Coordinates of C-alpha atoms in Angstrom, one line a residue:
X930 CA 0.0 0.0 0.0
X931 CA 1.6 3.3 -1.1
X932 CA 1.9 5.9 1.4
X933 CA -0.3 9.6 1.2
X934 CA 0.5 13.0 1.8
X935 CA -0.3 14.2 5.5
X936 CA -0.6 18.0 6.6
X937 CA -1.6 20.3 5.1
X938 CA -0.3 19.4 1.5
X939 CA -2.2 16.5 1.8
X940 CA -5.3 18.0 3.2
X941 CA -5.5 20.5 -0.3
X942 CA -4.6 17.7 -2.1
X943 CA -7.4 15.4 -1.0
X944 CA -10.1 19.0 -1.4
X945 CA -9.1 19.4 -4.9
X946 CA -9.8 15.9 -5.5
X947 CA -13.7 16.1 -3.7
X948 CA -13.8 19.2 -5.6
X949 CA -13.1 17.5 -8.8
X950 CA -15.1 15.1 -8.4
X951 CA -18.3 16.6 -6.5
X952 CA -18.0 20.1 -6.9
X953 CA -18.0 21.7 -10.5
X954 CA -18.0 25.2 -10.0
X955 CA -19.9 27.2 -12.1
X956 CA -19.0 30.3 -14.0
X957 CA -20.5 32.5 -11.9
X958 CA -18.6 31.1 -8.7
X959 CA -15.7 31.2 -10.2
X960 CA -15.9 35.3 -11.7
X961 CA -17.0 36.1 -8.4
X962 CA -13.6 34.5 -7.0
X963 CA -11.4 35.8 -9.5
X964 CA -13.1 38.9 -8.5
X965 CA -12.5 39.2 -4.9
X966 CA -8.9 38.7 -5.8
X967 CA -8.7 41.3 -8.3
X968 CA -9.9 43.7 -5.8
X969 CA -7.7 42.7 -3.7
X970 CA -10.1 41.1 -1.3
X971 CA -8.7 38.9 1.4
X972 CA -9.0 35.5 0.5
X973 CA -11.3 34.0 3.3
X974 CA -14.3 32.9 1.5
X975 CA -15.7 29.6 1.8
X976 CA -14.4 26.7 0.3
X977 CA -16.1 25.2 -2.9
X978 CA -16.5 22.2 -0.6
X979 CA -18.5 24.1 2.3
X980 CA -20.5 26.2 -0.5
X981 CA -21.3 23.2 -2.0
X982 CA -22.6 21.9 2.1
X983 CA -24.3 25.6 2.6
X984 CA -26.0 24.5 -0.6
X985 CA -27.2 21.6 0.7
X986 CA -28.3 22.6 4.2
X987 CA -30.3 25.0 2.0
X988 CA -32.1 22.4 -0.1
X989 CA -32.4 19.8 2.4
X990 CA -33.9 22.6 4.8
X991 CA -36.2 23.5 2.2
X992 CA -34.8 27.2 2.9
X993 CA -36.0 29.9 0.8
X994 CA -34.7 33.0 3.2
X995 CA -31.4 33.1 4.0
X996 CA -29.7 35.4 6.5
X997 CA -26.0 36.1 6.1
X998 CA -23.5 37.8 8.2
X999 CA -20.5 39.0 6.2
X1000 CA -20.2 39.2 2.3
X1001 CA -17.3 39.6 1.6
X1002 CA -17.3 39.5 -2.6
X1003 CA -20.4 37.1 -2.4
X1004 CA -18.9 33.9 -3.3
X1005 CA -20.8 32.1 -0.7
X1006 CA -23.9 34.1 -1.3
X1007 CA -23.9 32.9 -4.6
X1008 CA -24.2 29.5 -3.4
X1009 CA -27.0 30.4 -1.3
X1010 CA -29.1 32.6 -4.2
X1011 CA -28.8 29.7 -6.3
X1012 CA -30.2 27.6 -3.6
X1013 CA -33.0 29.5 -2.8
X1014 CA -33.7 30.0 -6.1
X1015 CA -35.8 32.5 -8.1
X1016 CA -38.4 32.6 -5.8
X1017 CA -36.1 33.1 -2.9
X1018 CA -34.7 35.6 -1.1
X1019 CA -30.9 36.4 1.0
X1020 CA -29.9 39.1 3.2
X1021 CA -26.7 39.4 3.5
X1022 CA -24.4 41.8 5.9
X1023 CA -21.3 43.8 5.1
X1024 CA -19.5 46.6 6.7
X1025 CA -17.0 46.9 3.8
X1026 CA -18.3 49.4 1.1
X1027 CA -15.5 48.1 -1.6
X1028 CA -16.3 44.6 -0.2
X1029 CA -20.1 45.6 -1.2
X1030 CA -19.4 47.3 -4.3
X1031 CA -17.2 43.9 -5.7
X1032 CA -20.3 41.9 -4.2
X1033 CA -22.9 43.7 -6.1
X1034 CA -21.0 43.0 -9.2
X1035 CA -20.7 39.5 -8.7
X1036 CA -24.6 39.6 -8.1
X1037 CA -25.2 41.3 -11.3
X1038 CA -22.9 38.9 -13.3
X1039 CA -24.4 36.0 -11.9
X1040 CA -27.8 37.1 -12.6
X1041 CA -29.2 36.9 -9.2
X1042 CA -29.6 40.7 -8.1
X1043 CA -33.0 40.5 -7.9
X1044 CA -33.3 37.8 -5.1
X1045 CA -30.6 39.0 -2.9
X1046 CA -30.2 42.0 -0.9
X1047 CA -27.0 43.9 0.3
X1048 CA -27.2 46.0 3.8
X1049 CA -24.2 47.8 4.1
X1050 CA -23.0 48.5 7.8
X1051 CA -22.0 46.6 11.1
X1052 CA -23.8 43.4 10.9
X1053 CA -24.8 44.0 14.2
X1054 CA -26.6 47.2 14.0
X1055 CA -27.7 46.0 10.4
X1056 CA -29.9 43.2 11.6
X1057 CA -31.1 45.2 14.7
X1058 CA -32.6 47.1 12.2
X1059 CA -34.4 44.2 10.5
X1060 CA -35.6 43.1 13.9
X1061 CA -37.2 46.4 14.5
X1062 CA -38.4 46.4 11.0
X1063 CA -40.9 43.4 11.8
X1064 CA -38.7 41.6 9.2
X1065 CA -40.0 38.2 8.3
X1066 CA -37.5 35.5 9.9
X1067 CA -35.1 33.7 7.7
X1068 CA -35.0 29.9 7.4
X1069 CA -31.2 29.5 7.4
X1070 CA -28.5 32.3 9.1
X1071 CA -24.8 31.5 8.1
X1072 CA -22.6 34.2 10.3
X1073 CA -18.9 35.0 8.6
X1074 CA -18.5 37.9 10.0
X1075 CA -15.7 39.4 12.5
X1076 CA -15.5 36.9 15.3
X1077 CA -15.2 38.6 18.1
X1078 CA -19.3 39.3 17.8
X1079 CA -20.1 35.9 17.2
X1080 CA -21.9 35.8 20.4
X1081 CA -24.0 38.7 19.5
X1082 CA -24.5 37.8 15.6
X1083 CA -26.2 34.4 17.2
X1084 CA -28.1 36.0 19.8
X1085 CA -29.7 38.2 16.4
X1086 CA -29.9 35.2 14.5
X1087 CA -31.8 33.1 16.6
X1088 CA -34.1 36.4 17.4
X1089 CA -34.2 36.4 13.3
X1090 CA -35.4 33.0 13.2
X1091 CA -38.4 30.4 13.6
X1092 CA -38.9 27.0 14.9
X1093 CA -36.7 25.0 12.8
X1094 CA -34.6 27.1 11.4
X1095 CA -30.6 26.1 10.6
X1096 CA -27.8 28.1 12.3
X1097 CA -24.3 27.8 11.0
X1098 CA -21.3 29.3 12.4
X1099 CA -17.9 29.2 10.5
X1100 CA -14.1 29.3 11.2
X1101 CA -14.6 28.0 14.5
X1102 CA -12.5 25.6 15.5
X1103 CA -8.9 28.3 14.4
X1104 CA -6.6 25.9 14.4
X1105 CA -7.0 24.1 17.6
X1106 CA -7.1 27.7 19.6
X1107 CA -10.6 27.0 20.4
X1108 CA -9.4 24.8 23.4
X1109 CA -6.7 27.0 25.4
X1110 CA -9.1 28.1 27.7
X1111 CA -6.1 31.1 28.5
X1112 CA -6.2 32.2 25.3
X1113 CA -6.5 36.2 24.7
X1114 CA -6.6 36.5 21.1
X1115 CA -10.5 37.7 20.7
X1116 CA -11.1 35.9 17.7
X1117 CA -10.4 32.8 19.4
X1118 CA -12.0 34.2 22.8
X1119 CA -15.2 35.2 19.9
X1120 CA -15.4 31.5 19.1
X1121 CA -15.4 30.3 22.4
X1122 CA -18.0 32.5 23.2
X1123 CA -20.7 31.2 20.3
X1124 CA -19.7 28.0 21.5
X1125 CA -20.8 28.4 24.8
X1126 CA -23.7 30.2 23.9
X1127 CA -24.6 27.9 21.2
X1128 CA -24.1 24.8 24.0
X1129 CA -26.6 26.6 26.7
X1130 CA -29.0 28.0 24.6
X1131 CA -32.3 27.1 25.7
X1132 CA -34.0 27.4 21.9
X1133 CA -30.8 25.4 20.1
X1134 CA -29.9 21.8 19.9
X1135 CA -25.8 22.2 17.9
X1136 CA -23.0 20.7 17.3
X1137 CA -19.5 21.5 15.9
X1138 CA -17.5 19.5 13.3
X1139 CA -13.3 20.0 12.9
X1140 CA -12.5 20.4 8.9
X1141 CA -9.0 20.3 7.3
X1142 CA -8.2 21.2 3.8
X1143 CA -6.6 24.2 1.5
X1144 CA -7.3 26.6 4.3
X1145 CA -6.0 24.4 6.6
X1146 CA -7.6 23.2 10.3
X1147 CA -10.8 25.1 10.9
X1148 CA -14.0 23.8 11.6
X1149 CA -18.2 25.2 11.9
X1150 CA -21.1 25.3 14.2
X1151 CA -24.3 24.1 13.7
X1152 CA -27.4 24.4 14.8
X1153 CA -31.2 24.2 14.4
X1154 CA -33.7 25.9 16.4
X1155 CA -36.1 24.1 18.8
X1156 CA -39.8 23.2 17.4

């Protein structure tokens, strides 16, 4: 039996093979990558690999309002437009105005302006402002956002949300920081806190699941709220 690639090389190795295999990327995805890098966009977006899962949360959910903290160029809220479909609808949150203005384009591009909508501002204060609005609640709420307010971006979701609705909670896991309970680095200290939160939370039944790949060790959150 020949030996494989460990680490990190190996880990990227193995994604491009799933994505190969299970995750043709269309056009669209792909502009909207290319675009983000352009830009000069940090390249944080989701992994084909997890868009493809946020897809499928989506469908299996039967989703057709998604919620998303952080945009970034809107590579994963293309994933979740296309999901949703035409008849669907997805907020999503970003306190970037370049970030915005690349998202918008990659919107436009992809031919899916017209289902999703773009709030510019703290993510916070953004979806405070849909709570107050009366805003209908969403059926799926992915936060990507900064991770020191992860605790506060669930505490909106969840007031954002109905029985049965799907929670999901990336980049938790930060390469193993999450355990050092001494750590002071707040976006470790932020995923320790949704953790918590997400653990005690008297409307959420979650778990969390270590990944490894071409961004390396990460992992997410999920959760679904309580009939």
């Amino acid at each position: 039996m020949g030996e494989h690639g460990s680490g990190e090389a190996g880990w990227s190795a193995v994604e491009a093979y799933l994505v190969e295999e299970l995750v043709p990327e269309g056009a669209a995805l792909v502009a909207a990558r290319d675009a983000g890098r352009t830009a000069g966009l940090p390249a944080i977006e989701v992994a084909p690999t997890e868009g493809k899962l946020l897809w499928l949360l989506c469908r299996i959910a039967g989703a057709r309002r998604v919620l998303e903290f952080g945009t970034l160029a809107g590579y994963s809220t293309l994933w979740f437009a296309d999901a949703v479909g035409p008849e669907g609808h997805v907020t999503t949150l970003e306190i970037d105005p370049a970030h915005a203005a690349v998202a918008r384009d990659n919107f436009a591009r992809a031919g899916v302006a017209d289902r999703v909508r773009l709030l510019e501002g703290a993510a916070g204060d953004s979806a405070e402002a849909l709570i107050a609005a009366g805003e209908e609640a969403y059926d799926l709420v992915f936060i990507d956002a900064d991770k020191p307010s992860n605790a506060r971006y669930l505490d909106l979701a969840v007031r954002l949300a109905h029985p049965g609705t799907v929670v999901v909670v990336d980049n938790v896991v930060r390469r193993g920081a999450v355990a050092d309970a001494a750590t002071d680095d707040p976006r470790v200290t932020g995923s320790r806190a949704v953790l918590h939160a997400m653990g005690t939370h008297p409307r959420l039944d979650a778990t969390a699941l270590q990944t490894v790949g071409a961004k390396g060790w990460d992992g997410f959150a999920l959760a679904r709220v309580r009939d």
